[in-house]
Amino acid sequence: MYVLDSSAFIHDFHTTEQTATIPLVREELEDESAYRYDAMEGSGMHIHIPNDDTTEKVERAARESGDLEVLSNTDVRLVAASFELDATLVTDDYAMQNVAEKLNVAVEVIAREGIDEQRQWLYQCQGCGREFDEEKDRCPICGSELARKNPS
């Protein structure tokens, strides 16, 4: 089974496998991609609402990887739906791919290359330049804002 992100409808993803998505995806779509969603729902696409426990698990994994700040509520729930349904997540979103990999959820990309490796983001102080492994509101040393930094 495939769980479809908005990009699957935007790029007209086709498969003979069973498909699923969440209601929040429909709200992100316009024009032809919205019609694709409606047509697929009408032809048997499963609409899944992940439970709160799974959603919290995905949020914890995203917080640990440093991706939570860039994931929308829709993104988190799509990863949760893929996890619950033991399905392949279809997305081009790198942060979603990173969290999915952390949770051992299979991913298939559509229009871009997928991620090569899972990342644990670092946070760097914009004032003093110190780096931290976990996200904080402000630098505990100088009080400046922190920015997410690629660890490589």
C-alpha angles and dihedrals in degrees: 000000000000125000108209126219121201090268090064090062094040093052094039096243113199130199139155090218124097113274136207138176140164129261093246090067091065089058091058095053131089138183116343095004090055089051089051090053092050092047093049091047089051091051095053110283108158116240108210131190111199118222122252094248092058092045090053090049090054091047090052091050090048091049090051093049093044094242100109095092092059098042120093123218087257091053093051092048092048091055089046091051091050090049094049095045093043085232138145113261113226109207144125093210110117096203091052090049091051094051092042090054090050088055094043092247113152116239133201120192126212118192103004137047114270125240118286097206141009114256134211103203123223125214121223126199111240090211111042099014097234116150127225132192095220134047118257131175092241140001109276089214105049105003097240124137121272124228128203111253131195107247095217 
